[in-house]
Amino acid sequence: DIQMTQSPSSLFASVGDRVTITCRASQSISRFLNWYQQKPGKAPKLLVYAASSLQSGAPSRVTGSGSGTDFTLTISSLQPEDFATYYCQQSYSTPLTFGGGTTVEIK
Amino acid sequence: QVQLQESGPGLVKPSETLSLTCTVSGGSISSYYWTWIRQPPGKGLEWIGYIYKSGNTNYNPSLKSRVTISVDMSKDQFSLKLTSVTAADTAVYYCARAGTIGSPGEFDYWGQGTLVTVSS
């Protein structure tokens, strides 16, 4: 199985801050990497697919980058609705696997 | 607008079979990868498996011996059965759709999730 490791596991930030979350795969996954946002009690929501393609409806302040084993999700100017948990997920091979999540909390 | 809705018992006894159904509305069930994902309380996400084009399935090896995913196209539903459950199977179970860009790995529509507790 491909292991996905996210860092940090949590972070504190303020509205307007630039936030970066990192995801590392245990082997190369090319650009088969997706990012989800999950709020408490809700299903995850797809934000970015194929490493850098913004899902329809996702805000333009969100960008994804990377290839191979190292990926990042950046929120350029954090908004109140961005406080949530973010998961990366590889779609290179089955079993499909997720990172452990990064919780973005209000400072 | 595509919508998915899980249904099934919220409480299952240990050693019994967990059975859930996902009803799809607003889109065709004849294409796409129809997927089950679970999340234990306070923990991360685990992919269970998918069914594609009414017969092709792919399961997580960690659950493969206990999992069956099937589809009923006449009802626009797909289902999950997980046998011999234990407390470790307690989780929120989500159904989801993948395949908009041709791959089984990008989940663009999700159900709201249903909590299944395994307890006697």
mmCIF file of C-alpha atoms in Angstrom:
data_model
loop_
_atom_site.group_PDB
_atom_site.id
_atom_site.type_symbol
_atom_site.label_atom_id
_atom_site.label_comp_id
_atom_site.label_asym_id
_atom_site.label_seq_id
_atom_site.Cartn_x
_atom_site.Cartn_y
_atom_site.Cartn_z
ATOM 1 C CA ASP A 1 0.000 0.000 0.000
ATOM 2 C CA ILE A 2 1.110 3.579 -0.627
ATOM 3 C CA GLN A 3 1.423 5.497 2.639
ATOM 4 C CA MET A 4 0.459 9.162 2.660
ATOM 5 C CA THR A 5 1.972 11.390 5.323
ATOM 6 C CA GLN A 6 0.678 14.884 5.976
ATOM 7 C CA SER A 7 2.322 17.656 7.933
ATOM 8 C CA PRO A 8 1.622 19.353 10.133
ATOM 9 C CA SER A 9 -1.182 17.389 11.784
ATOM 10 C CA SER A 10 -2.631 20.678 13.000
ATOM 11 C CA LEU A 11 -1.903 24.352 12.738
ATOM 12 C CA PHE A 12 -3.205 27.595 14.116
ATOM 13 C CA ALA A 13 -3.714 30.510 11.770
ATOM 14 C CA SER A 14 -5.547 33.794 11.484
ATOM 15 C CA VAL A 15 -7.912 35.109 8.836
ATOM 16 C CA GLY A 16 -5.819 36.476 6.003
ATOM 17 C CA ASP A 17 -2.844 34.199 6.648
ATOM 18 C CA ARG A 18 -1.193 32.143 3.931
ATOM 19 C CA VAL A 19 -1.330 28.468 4.872
ATOM 20 C CA THR A 20 0.609 25.570 3.380
ATOM 21 C CA ILE A 21 -0.015 21.882 4.044
ATOM 22 C CA THR A 22 2.394 19.196 2.904
ATOM 23 C CA CYS A 23 1.693 15.644 1.794
ATOM 24 C CA ARG A 24 4.323 13.021 1.075
ATOM 25 C CA ALA A 25 3.774 9.677 -0.614
ATOM 26 C CA SER A 26 5.820 6.584 0.256
ATOM 27 C CA GLN A 27 6.549 6.082 -3.459
ATOM 28 C CA SER A 28 6.143 8.100 -6.611
ATOM 29 C CA ILE A 29 2.517 8.688 -7.563
ATOM 30 C CA SER A 30 3.158 11.030 -10.487
ATOM 31 C CA ARG A 31 0.379 13.629 -10.157
ATOM 32 C CA PHE A 32 -2.322 11.278 -8.907
ATOM 33 C CA LEU A 33 -2.972 13.302 -5.782
ATOM 34 C CA ASN A 34 -6.213 14.839 -4.557
ATOM 35 C CA TRP A 35 -7.097 17.176 -1.696
ATOM 36 C CA TYR A 36 -10.301 17.255 0.336
ATOM 37 C CA GLN A 37 -11.731 19.615 2.942
ATOM 38 C CA GLN A 38 -13.852 18.227 5.747
ATOM 39 C CA LYS A 39 -15.839 20.190 8.309
ATOM 40 C CA PRO A 40 -17.143 18.621 11.527
ATOM 41 C CA GLY A 41 -20.100 16.326 10.936
ATOM 42 C CA LYS A 42 -19.899 16.705 7.177
ATOM 43 C CA ALA A 43 -18.633 14.624 4.293
ATOM 44 C CA PRO A 44 -15.311 15.536 2.730
ATOM 45 C CA LYS A 45 -15.411 17.883 -0.246
ATOM 46 C CA LEU A 46 -13.062 17.583 -3.218
ATOM 47 C CA LEU A 47 -10.939 20.715 -3.608
ATOM 48 C CA VAL A 48 -8.090 19.761 -5.926
ATOM 49 C CA TYR A 49 -7.558 16.752 -8.179
ATOM 50 C CA ALA A 50 -4.591 15.615 -10.240
ATOM 51 C CA ALA A 51 -2.289 17.580 -7.929
ATOM 52 C CA SER A 52 -3.160 21.033 -9.220
ATOM 53 C CA SER A 53 -6.573 21.079 -10.923
ATOM 54 C CA LEU A 54 -9.144 23.076 -9.018
ATOM 55 C CA GLN A 55 -12.457 21.305 -8.605
ATOM 56 C CA SER A 56 -15.504 23.222 -9.817
ATOM 57 C CA GLY A 57 -16.788 25.389 -7.002
ATOM 58 C CA ALA A 58 -13.562 25.399 -5.012
ATOM 59 C CA PRO A 59 -12.255 28.897 -4.217
ATOM 60 C CA SER A 60 -9.441 30.299 -6.342
ATOM 61 C CA ARG A 61 -7.385 31.082 -3.223
ATOM 62 C CA VAL A 62 -6.698 27.326 -3.016
ATOM 63 C CA THR A 63 -3.837 25.932 -5.071
ATOM 64 C CA GLY A 64 -2.219 22.525 -5.269
ATOM 65 C CA SER A 65 1.227 21.693 -6.512
ATOM 66 C CA GLY A 66 3.767 18.911 -6.649
ATOM 67 C CA SER A 67 4.529 15.655 -8.377
ATOM 68 C CA GLY A 68 6.253 12.398 -7.616
ATOM 69 C CA THR A 69 6.271 12.072 -3.854
ATOM 70 C CA ASP A 70 5.911 15.631 -2.537
ATOM 71 C CA PHE A 71 2.814 17.774 -2.737
ATOM 72 C CA THR A 72 1.475 20.952 -1.178
ATOM 73 C CA LEU A 73 -1.890 22.589 -0.697
ATOM 74 C CA THR A 74 -1.790 26.346 -0.244
ATOM 75 C CA ILE A 75 -4.545 28.688 0.831
ATOM 76 C CA SER A 76 -3.383 32.158 -0.109
ATOM 77 C CA SER A 77 -5.545 34.182 2.277
ATOM 78 C CA LEU A 78 -7.371 32.171 4.885
ATOM 79 C CA GLN A 79 -11.076 32.893 5.209
ATOM 80 C CA PRO A 80 -13.394 31.965 8.110
ATOM 81 C CA GLU A 81 -14.937 29.150 6.079
ATOM 82 C CA ASP A 82 -11.504 27.573 5.548
ATOM 83 C CA PHE A 83 -11.131 26.412 9.139
ATOM 84 C CA ALA A 84 -11.488 22.655 8.672
ATOM 85 C CA THR A 85 -9.530 19.434 8.292
ATOM 86 C CA TYR A 86 -7.738 18.761 5.017
ATOM 87 C CA TYR A 87 -6.864 15.336 3.641
ATOM 88 C CA CYS A 88 -4.648 14.315 0.782
ATOM 89 C CA GLN A 89 -5.407 11.086 -1.092
ATOM 90 C CA GLN A 90 -3.506 9.176 -3.743
ATOM 91 C CA SER A 91 -5.324 7.806 -6.767
ATOM 92 C CA TYR A 92 -2.266 6.187 -8.366
ATOM 93 C CA SER A 93 -3.036 2.641 -7.291
ATOM 94 C CA THR A 94 -5.417 0.616 -5.189
ATOM 95 C CA PRO A 95 -5.927 0.421 -2.331
ATOM 96 C CA LEU A 96 -6.606 4.146 -2.524
ATOM 97 C CA THR A 97 -5.182 5.753 0.597
ATOM 98 C CA PHE A 98 -5.564 9.004 2.492
ATOM 99 C CA GLY A 99 -3.217 11.059 4.595
ATOM 100 C CA GLY A 100 -3.903 11.423 8.282
ATOM 101 C CA GLY A 101 -5.332 14.923 7.926
ATOM 102 C CA THR A 102 -4.325 18.469 8.835
ATOM 103 C CA THR A 103 -6.638 20.499 11.032
ATOM 104 C CA VAL A 104 -6.548 24.242 10.468
ATOM 105 C CA GLU A 105 -7.679 26.030 13.608
ATOM 106 C CA ILE A 106 -8.263 29.632 14.519
ATOM 107 C CA LYS A 107 -5.385 31.347 16.269
ATOM 108 C CA GLN B 1 -27.505 17.834 -9.232
ATOM 109 C CA VAL B 2 -26.213 14.419 -8.216
ATOM 110 C CA GLN B 3 -27.149 13.352 -4.704
ATOM 111 C CA LEU B 4 -26.187 10.261 -2.721
ATOM 112 C CA GLN B 5 -27.951 9.047 0.415
ATOM 113 C CA GLU B 6 -26.870 6.215 2.681
ATOM 114 C CA SER B 7 -29.388 4.103 4.558
ATOM 115 C CA GLY B 8 -29.231 1.136 6.887
ATOM 116 C CA PRO B 9 -29.102 0.103 10.539
ATOM 117 C CA GLY B 10 -27.143 2.327 12.876
ATOM 118 C CA LEU B 11 -26.400 -0.498 15.292
ATOM 119 C CA VAL B 12 -25.004 -3.915 14.447
ATOM 120 C CA LYS B 13 -24.067 -6.695 16.857
ATOM 121 C CA PRO B 14 -20.544 -8.130 16.880
ATOM 122 C CA SER B 15 -20.035 -11.058 14.470
ATOM 123 C CA GLU B 16 -23.073 -10.030 12.426
ATOM 124 C CA THR B 17 -23.244 -8.446 8.971
ATOM 125 C CA LEU B 18 -23.306 -4.715 8.343
ATOM 126 C CA SER B 19 -25.538 -3.825 5.383
ATOM 127 C CA LEU B 20 -25.845 -0.360 3.886
ATOM 128 C CA THR B 21 -27.462 0.999 0.749
ATOM 129 C CA CYS B 22 -26.658 4.164 -1.165
ATOM 130 C CA THR B 23 -29.387 5.689 -3.315
ATOM 131 C CA VAL B 24 -28.240 7.850 -6.209
ATOM 132 C CA SER B 25 -30.397 10.588 -7.669
ATOM 133 C CA GLY B 26 -29.861 13.239 -10.304
ATOM 134 C CA GLY B 27 -27.529 11.189 -12.455
ATOM 135 C CA SER B 28 -26.949 7.862 -14.130
ATOM 136 C CA ILE B 29 -25.656 4.964 -12.079
ATOM 137 C CA SER B 30 -24.618 3.066 -15.204
ATOM 138 C CA SER B 31 -21.243 4.792 -15.347
ATOM 139 C CA TYR B 32 -18.757 5.970 -12.747
ATOM 140 C CA TYR B 33 -17.098 4.188 -9.858
ATOM 141 C CA TRP B 34 -19.486 3.807 -6.943
ATOM 142 C CA THR B 35 -17.450 3.723 -3.788
ATOM 143 C CA TRP B 36 -17.663 3.127 -0.061
ATOM 144 C CA ILE B 37 -15.362 4.962 2.366
ATOM 145 C CA ARG B 38 -15.438 4.889 6.147
ATOM 146 C CA GLN B 39 -14.169 7.053 8.988
ATOM 147 C CA PRO B 40 -13.915 5.805 12.581
ATOM 148 C CA PRO B 41 -14.944 8.470 15.105
ATOM 149 C CA GLY B 42 -12.211 11.094 15.408
ATOM 150 C CA LYS B 43 -9.977 9.345 12.888
ATOM 151 C CA GLY B 44 -9.043 9.456 9.222
ATOM 152 C CA LEU B 45 -10.589 8.095 6.053
ATOM 153 C CA GLU B 46 -10.355 4.520 4.801
ATOM 154 C CA TRP B 47 -11.269 3.418 1.292
ATOM 155 C CA ILE B 48 -13.347 0.226 1.348
ATOM 156 C CA GLY B 49 -13.834 -0.398 -2.370
ATOM 157 C CA TYR B 50 -15.856 0.309 -5.466
ATOM 158 C CA ILE B 51 -18.101 -1.234 -8.086
ATOM 159 C CA TYR B 52 -17.940 -0.191 -11.714
ATOM 160 C CA LYS B 53 -20.334 -0.862 -14.576
ATOM 161 C CA SER B 54 -22.499 -3.245 -12.574
ATOM 162 C CA GLY B 55 -19.972 -5.969 -12.118
ATOM 163 C CA ASN B 56 -16.359 -4.948 -11.737
ATOM 164 C CA THR B 57 -15.311 -4.576 -8.125
ATOM 165 C CA ASN B 58 -12.117 -3.600 -6.348
ATOM 166 C CA TYR B 59 -11.764 -3.964 -2.591
ATOM 167 C CA ASN B 60 -9.261 -2.875 -0.003
ATOM 168 C CA PRO B 61 -7.164 -5.983 0.728
ATOM 169 C CA SER B 62 -7.451 -5.256 4.448
ATOM 170 C CA LEU B 63 -11.209 -5.891 4.197
ATOM 171 C CA LYS B 64 -11.475 -8.008 1.067
ATOM 172 C CA SER B 65 -12.387 -11.260 2.785
ATOM 173 C CA ARG B 66 -15.391 -9.619 4.462
ATOM 174 C CA VAL B 67 -16.650 -7.091 1.898
ATOM 175 C CA THR B 68 -19.146 -7.283 -0.939
ATOM 176 C CA ILE B 69 -20.289 -4.297 -2.983
ATOM 177 C CA SER B 70 -23.173 -4.749 -5.383
ATOM 178 C CA VAL B 71 -25.393 -2.561 -7.532
ATOM 179 C CA ASP B 72 -29.083 -2.545 -8.410
ATOM 180 C CA MET B 73 -29.396 -0.373 -11.498
ATOM 181 C CA SER B 74 -33.174 -0.697 -11.589
ATOM 182 C CA LYS B 75 -33.319 1.123 -8.260
ATOM 183 C CA ASP B 76 -30.292 3.420 -8.786
ATOM 184 C CA GLN B 77 -28.752 1.924 -5.665
ATOM 185 C CA PHE B 78 -25.515 0.271 -4.666
ATOM 186 C CA SER B 79 -24.873 -1.617 -1.475
ATOM 187 C CA LEU B 80 -22.205 -2.612 1.006
ATOM 188 C CA LYS B 81 -22.082 -5.788 3.042
ATOM 189 C CA LEU B 82 -19.403 -6.277 5.656
ATOM 190 C CA THR B 83 -19.445 -9.593 7.479
ATOM 191 C CA SER B 84 -18.194 -10.655 10.911
ATOM 192 C CA VAL B 85 -18.042 -7.121 12.260
ATOM 193 C CA THR B 86 -16.217 -6.096 15.413
ATOM 194 C CA ALA B 87 -15.989 -2.870 17.375
ATOM 195 C CA ALA B 88 -13.176 -1.834 15.030
ATOM 196 C CA ASP B 89 -15.762 -1.509 12.258
ATOM 197 C CA THR B 90 -17.583 1.255 14.119
ATOM 198 C CA ALA B 91 -17.394 4.250 11.818
ATOM 199 C CA VAL B 92 -19.232 6.777 9.715
ATOM 200 C CA TYR B 93 -19.748 5.088 6.370
ATOM 201 C CA TYR B 94 -19.841 7.270 3.267
ATOM 202 C CA CYS B 95 -20.877 6.395 -0.237
ATOM 203 C CA ALA B 96 -19.209 8.410 -2.975
ATOM 204 C CA ARG B 97 -18.861 8.727 -6.727
ATOM 205 C CA ALA B 98 -15.634 8.762 -8.692
ATOM 206 C CA GLY B 99 -14.797 8.694 -12.369
ATOM 207 C CA THR B 100 -15.635 12.117 -13.722
ATOM 208 C CA ILE B 101 -12.147 12.298 -15.210
ATOM 209 C CA GLY B 102 -12.057 8.616 -16.031
ATOM 210 C CA SER B 103 -10.272 7.332 -12.952
ATOM 211 C CA PRO B 104 -11.686 5.647 -9.836
ATOM 212 C CA GLY B 105 -9.834 7.888 -7.451
ATOM 213 C CA GLU B 106 -11.359 11.387 -7.390
ATOM 214 C CA PHE B 107 -14.476 11.486 -5.245
ATOM 215 C CA ASP B 108 -16.563 14.401 -6.450
ATOM 216 C CA TYR B 109 -19.907 13.533 -4.893
ATOM 217 C CA TRP B 110 -20.466 12.137 -1.404
ATOM 218 C CA GLY B 111 -23.389 11.056 0.705
ATOM 219 C CA GLN B 112 -23.849 12.732 4.073
ATOM 220 C CA GLY B 113 -22.535 9.655 5.874
ATOM 221 C CA THR B 114 -24.167 7.279 8.310
ATOM 222 C CA LEU B 115 -22.780 6.219 11.673
ATOM 223 C CA VAL B 116 -22.721 2.487 12.238
ATOM 224 C CA THR B 117 -21.931 1.326 15.752
ATOM 225 C CA VAL B 118 -20.937 -2.258 16.449
ATOM 226 C CA SER B 119 -22.058 -3.195 19.918
ATOM 227 C CA SER B 120 -24.018 -5.870 21.702
#
